[in-house]
XYZ file of C-alpha atoms in Angstrom:
322
model
C 129.011 -46.890 46.776
C 128.964 -46.588 50.163
C 125.146 -46.164 52.098
C 124.173 -47.114 48.820
C 120.073 -47.232 50.011
C 119.935 -43.390 50.935
C 118.850 -41.601 48.052
C 121.764 -38.939 46.447
C 119.391 -36.100 47.058
C 119.097 -37.655 51.190
C 122.721 -37.388 51.588
C 123.065 -33.612 50.072
C 120.778 -32.786 52.053
C 122.200 -33.937 54.868
C 125.724 -32.262 54.041
C 123.483 -28.762 53.587
C 122.095 -29.158 57.081
C 125.643 -29.438 58.611
C 127.219 -26.732 56.154
C 129.161 -28.911 54.188
C 129.822 -27.993 50.718
C 128.155 -30.931 48.170
C 127.697 -28.586 44.971
C 129.591 -30.010 42.141
C 130.921 -32.434 44.016
C 130.889 -36.288 43.274
C 128.768 -38.332 46.349
C 131.395 -40.268 47.154
C 133.661 -37.363 48.299
C 130.402 -35.665 49.885
C 130.035 -39.067 51.911
C 133.840 -38.994 53.283
C 133.262 -35.449 54.118
C 130.152 -36.139 56.150
C 132.354 -38.982 57.793
C 135.275 -36.737 58.572
C 133.208 -34.187 60.456
C 131.925 -36.548 62.771
C 128.195 -37.483 60.858
C 128.707 -41.501 60.115
C 126.094 -42.441 63.130
C 123.648 -39.900 61.143
C 124.626 -41.591 57.559
C 124.422 -44.945 59.148
C 120.992 -44.373 60.626
C 119.766 -43.231 57.277
C 120.956 -46.455 55.917
C 119.148 -48.442 58.142
C 115.598 -46.168 57.265
C 115.766 -46.865 53.262
C 117.354 -50.389 53.635
C 113.692 -51.532 53.241
C 112.028 -48.634 51.680
C 109.797 -48.689 48.441
C 107.230 -47.055 46.705
C 104.295 -49.544 47.224
C 101.830 -50.260 50.321
C 99.243 -52.755 50.607
C 98.064 -53.202 54.379
C 96.248 -56.854 54.759
C 94.723 -59.076 57.735
C 94.660 -62.296 57.731
C 91.115 -63.314 57.821
C 92.239 -66.599 60.532
C 94.613 -65.220 63.855
C 98.090 -66.037 63.185
C 99.024 -69.610 63.774
C 100.374 -70.617 67.431
C 104.096 -71.490 65.621
C 104.056 -67.670 64.720
C 102.559 -65.736 67.438
C 105.602 -63.170 68.034
C 108.530 -62.192 65.772
C 111.101 -64.818 67.710
C 108.485 -67.627 66.958
C 107.977 -66.824 63.263
C 112.404 -66.896 63.107
C 112.712 -69.735 64.911
C 110.351 -71.284 62.635
C 111.638 -70.411 59.578
C 115.109 -71.447 60.712
C 114.193 -74.861 61.504
C 112.164 -75.353 57.894
C 115.621 -73.926 56.393
C 114.142 -70.762 54.656
C 117.399 -68.679 56.415
C 120.467 -69.433 58.602
C 120.227 -68.000 62.373
C 123.682 -65.936 61.646
C 121.705 -64.162 58.357
C 119.528 -62.288 61.003
C 119.605 -58.469 60.438
C 121.740 -58.926 57.879
C 121.529 -59.132 53.798
C 123.346 -61.170 51.205
C 122.747 -62.162 47.160
C 121.604 -65.392 46.659
C 122.224 -67.334 43.346
C 119.779 -66.019 40.931
C 117.116 -68.857 40.209
C 113.226 -69.438 39.658
C 110.819 -68.371 42.809
C 111.404 -65.917 45.667
C 113.850 -66.210 47.871
C 114.764 -64.303 51.421
C 117.893 -62.028 50.756
C 117.651 -60.014 54.028
C 116.119 -60.303 57.291
C 115.720 -57.966 60.036
C 113.733 -57.986 63.434
C 113.049 -54.579 65.254
C 110.831 -55.069 68.635
C 108.000 -57.335 67.530
C 107.962 -56.697 63.869
C 110.142 -58.943 61.061
C 111.321 -57.277 58.033
C 112.225 -59.252 54.905
C 113.953 -58.088 51.661
C 112.824 -60.776 48.919
C 114.364 -61.012 45.748
C 113.131 -62.741 42.363
C 114.341 -63.600 39.068
C 113.327 -60.979 36.070
C 114.663 -61.334 32.609
C 115.144 -58.094 30.432
C 115.841 -58.397 26.639
C 118.444 -55.746 25.341
C 120.273 -55.188 21.937
C 123.723 -55.926 21.305
C 125.188 -55.395 18.266
C 122.719 -56.898 15.321
C 120.908 -58.859 17.684
C 119.022 -58.729 21.255
C 119.749 -60.660 24.205
C 117.925 -61.902 27.267
C 119.821 -60.745 30.961
C 118.522 -61.638 34.263
C 118.694 -59.501 36.830
C 117.315 -58.998 40.552
C 113.845 -57.757 41.512
C 113.811 -56.535 44.988
C 110.507 -56.093 47.363
C 109.790 -55.686 51.185
C 107.455 -57.717 53.137
C 106.862 -56.687 56.774
C 105.277 -58.572 59.216
C 103.534 -56.552 62.835
C 102.997 -59.319 65.099
C 101.480 -57.002 68.029
C 98.795 -55.864 65.087
C 98.458 -59.368 63.552
C 98.970 -56.919 60.075
C 101.287 -57.921 57.245
C 102.677 -54.925 54.776
C 103.189 -56.164 51.069
C 105.340 -53.756 49.584
C 104.953 -54.885 46.294
C 103.165 -53.785 43.074
C 99.580 -54.189 43.315
C 99.302 -56.927 40.813
C 102.357 -59.104 42.642
C 99.986 -58.465 46.290
C 98.552 -61.910 45.374
C 101.864 -63.953 44.813
C 103.437 -62.428 48.107
C 100.746 -62.921 50.078
C 100.679 -66.633 49.667
C 104.515 -67.191 49.556
C 104.706 -65.469 53.062
C 101.809 -66.968 53.965
C 102.231 -70.530 53.117
C 105.851 -69.862 55.235
C 104.220 -68.926 58.548
C 101.929 -71.787 58.152
C 98.241 -71.016 57.348
C 97.954 -74.410 55.687
C 94.943 -74.092 53.949
C 93.597 -70.858 54.537
C 97.141 -69.102 52.679
C 94.578 -67.420 50.440
C 92.366 -66.162 52.520
C 92.748 -62.113 53.600
C 91.666 -58.252 53.382
C 93.019 -55.004 52.400
C 93.525 -52.316 54.467
C 94.218 -50.002 52.529
C 91.140 -50.224 49.928
C 89.565 -46.658 51.184
C 86.515 -44.481 50.806
C 86.703 -40.613 49.974
C 85.741 -40.025 53.450
C 88.745 -42.774 54.918
C 91.215 -41.084 52.793
C 90.274 -37.736 54.248
C 90.570 -38.944 57.660
C 93.808 -40.215 56.916
C 94.989 -37.075 55.009
C 94.228 -35.174 58.278
C 96.297 -37.957 60.577
C 99.148 -37.165 58.069
C 98.637 -33.061 58.375
C 99.053 -34.168 54.594
C 97.488 -31.402 52.071
C 95.439 -33.025 49.023
C 97.719 -31.160 45.659
C 95.854 -33.478 43.180
C 92.451 -34.964 42.464
C 91.013 -36.771 39.328
C 87.403 -36.755 39.296
C 85.017 -38.915 37.233
C 83.058 -37.011 35.248
C 79.859 -38.798 33.143
C 80.044 -37.046 30.010
C 82.545 -36.480 26.500
C 85.142 -35.111 28.542
C 85.684 -38.310 30.707
C 87.798 -37.022 33.542
C 89.090 -33.956 34.834
C 92.244 -33.870 36.535
C 92.775 -30.602 39.124
C 96.393 -29.925 40.316
C 96.817 -26.978 42.819
C 99.416 -24.738 43.097
C 102.616 -25.119 45.290
C 101.527 -25.244 49.146
C 98.333 -25.333 48.070
C 95.437 -27.646 49.567
C 92.575 -28.491 47.695
C 90.223 -29.415 50.336
C 90.178 -26.128 51.870
C 90.884 -24.511 48.318
C 88.271 -21.395 47.445
C 88.809 -21.769 44.144
C 88.765 -25.683 43.807
C 85.244 -25.245 45.426
C 83.460 -22.652 43.075
C 85.221 -24.977 39.954
C 83.507 -27.776 41.745
C 79.889 -25.785 42.366
C 79.921 -24.753 38.605
C 80.548 -27.898 37.438
C 77.829 -29.294 39.315
C 75.156 -26.678 38.772
C 75.896 -24.899 35.210
C 76.686 -27.998 33.050
C 74.765 -30.168 35.965
C 77.286 -33.352 36.081
C 78.365 -34.759 39.406
C 81.846 -34.013 40.807
C 81.717 -36.656 44.009
C 82.849 -39.402 42.227
C 87.082 -39.339 42.217
C 89.272 -41.690 40.567
C 92.337 -40.925 42.919
C 93.524 -38.503 45.096
C 96.911 -37.048 45.609
C 98.508 -35.793 49.217
C 101.747 -34.344 50.004
C 103.167 -33.660 53.833
C 106.845 -33.414 55.034
C 108.100 -34.412 58.512
C 111.546 -33.408 60.277
C 113.850 -36.599 60.757
C 114.633 -36.625 64.560
C 117.695 -38.323 64.078
C 118.928 -36.848 61.126
C 117.418 -33.162 61.553
C 116.580 -33.083 58.324
C 113.050 -32.882 56.068
C 111.505 -36.025 54.291
C 109.073 -34.775 51.824
C 106.101 -37.296 51.003
C 104.094 -37.879 48.163
C 101.276 -40.453 47.687
C 98.685 -41.610 45.567
C 95.371 -43.197 46.965
C 92.898 -45.146 44.395
C 90.355 -44.726 45.719
C 88.479 -46.966 42.460
C 91.157 -49.848 42.103
C 92.340 -49.831 46.019
C 95.833 -48.804 45.750
C 97.845 -46.647 47.402
C 101.452 -45.682 46.233
C 104.338 -43.157 47.222
C 105.844 -41.259 44.597
C 109.203 -41.116 45.819
C 111.614 -43.365 47.938
C 110.398 -42.985 51.703
C 112.077 -43.907 54.633
C 110.626 -46.494 57.759
C 109.866 -43.265 59.598
C 107.478 -42.369 56.942
C 105.992 -45.655 56.327
C 105.101 -45.832 60.163
C 103.279 -42.806 60.037
C 101.148 -43.854 57.398
C 100.752 -47.079 58.308
C 99.588 -46.181 61.742
C 97.081 -43.782 59.934
C 95.397 -46.394 57.531
C 95.716 -48.871 61.004
C 93.434 -46.362 62.835
C 91.218 -45.317 60.168
C 90.532 -48.565 58.326
C 90.835 -50.981 60.883
C 90.803 -49.926 64.731
C 88.283 -47.095 64.194
C 85.779 -49.344 62.693
C 86.199 -52.292 65.159
C 85.584 -49.437 67.827
C 82.686 -48.869 65.789
C 81.496 -51.945 65.628
C 81.616 -53.186 69.319
C 79.819 -49.356 70.174
C 76.887 -50.706 67.549
C 76.415 -53.940 69.601
C 76.629 -52.540 73.118
C 73.443 -49.959 71.726
C 72.075 -53.122 69.727
C 71.805 -54.608 73.877
C 71.110 -51.724 75.476
């Protein structure tokens, strides 16, 4: 399918926005009609937005500064070309390397001082065939992004795979013996989760509260367009549990938030739902989102979990000196 990285629902939404009939039509026909009506540029833009899309996110900060050989995106590209990881003509392209053990680059793109890499790993699955079972291999993709200006690395892999992909990338960058020395910027407290939600104008739609009793935990889910953070019924419910059952309600397992942005190029609304796991340092999107959403979420995380903390630490040092 053309523009295969773009979700079908997004293509149909673009068609609806531009008064192109799409219901009951094959998606290829919808794409052809969009192109015929002069919207190929928007489809190309959306393809770029979703090429490195995913649902997972971990931001990490290395304990040591980036190596001198990788201070900028150009430095990094020159290094991995010299080391034989890619060819120069593969920059800003995607390809399909032969599936084999280990992590391999299958796409790379430079955007200003950021570098996006799509990595592929061979995995196997067992399926039935007749009376027997057969093992087949398939390509499993993960995206990592290096933000050289902030010296932050973005891992879009599953939480359990963070160590593997972080070490692969840091070794490639030339960190030497400190290739495994990093800390997460997506480890979030309840207060920080509120700040991030506020920066994104994201409403709280679901939360799971730890209840130290025979109940164990309580999942609260809001009705559509209700923000639990400002909902009176939710506040009263917590009061009842706290005052009448004498149980704490401030120990939170996770929070699910939602927000919507209007894409300035495609001119369509993009919904985003994300979950912050306060107990496990995890963060994930509940739907595939484009780069414009990733950028806003990352900016909020860096501001709350790093820049604000650095600023507070500097102010504390100044006050101490006075």
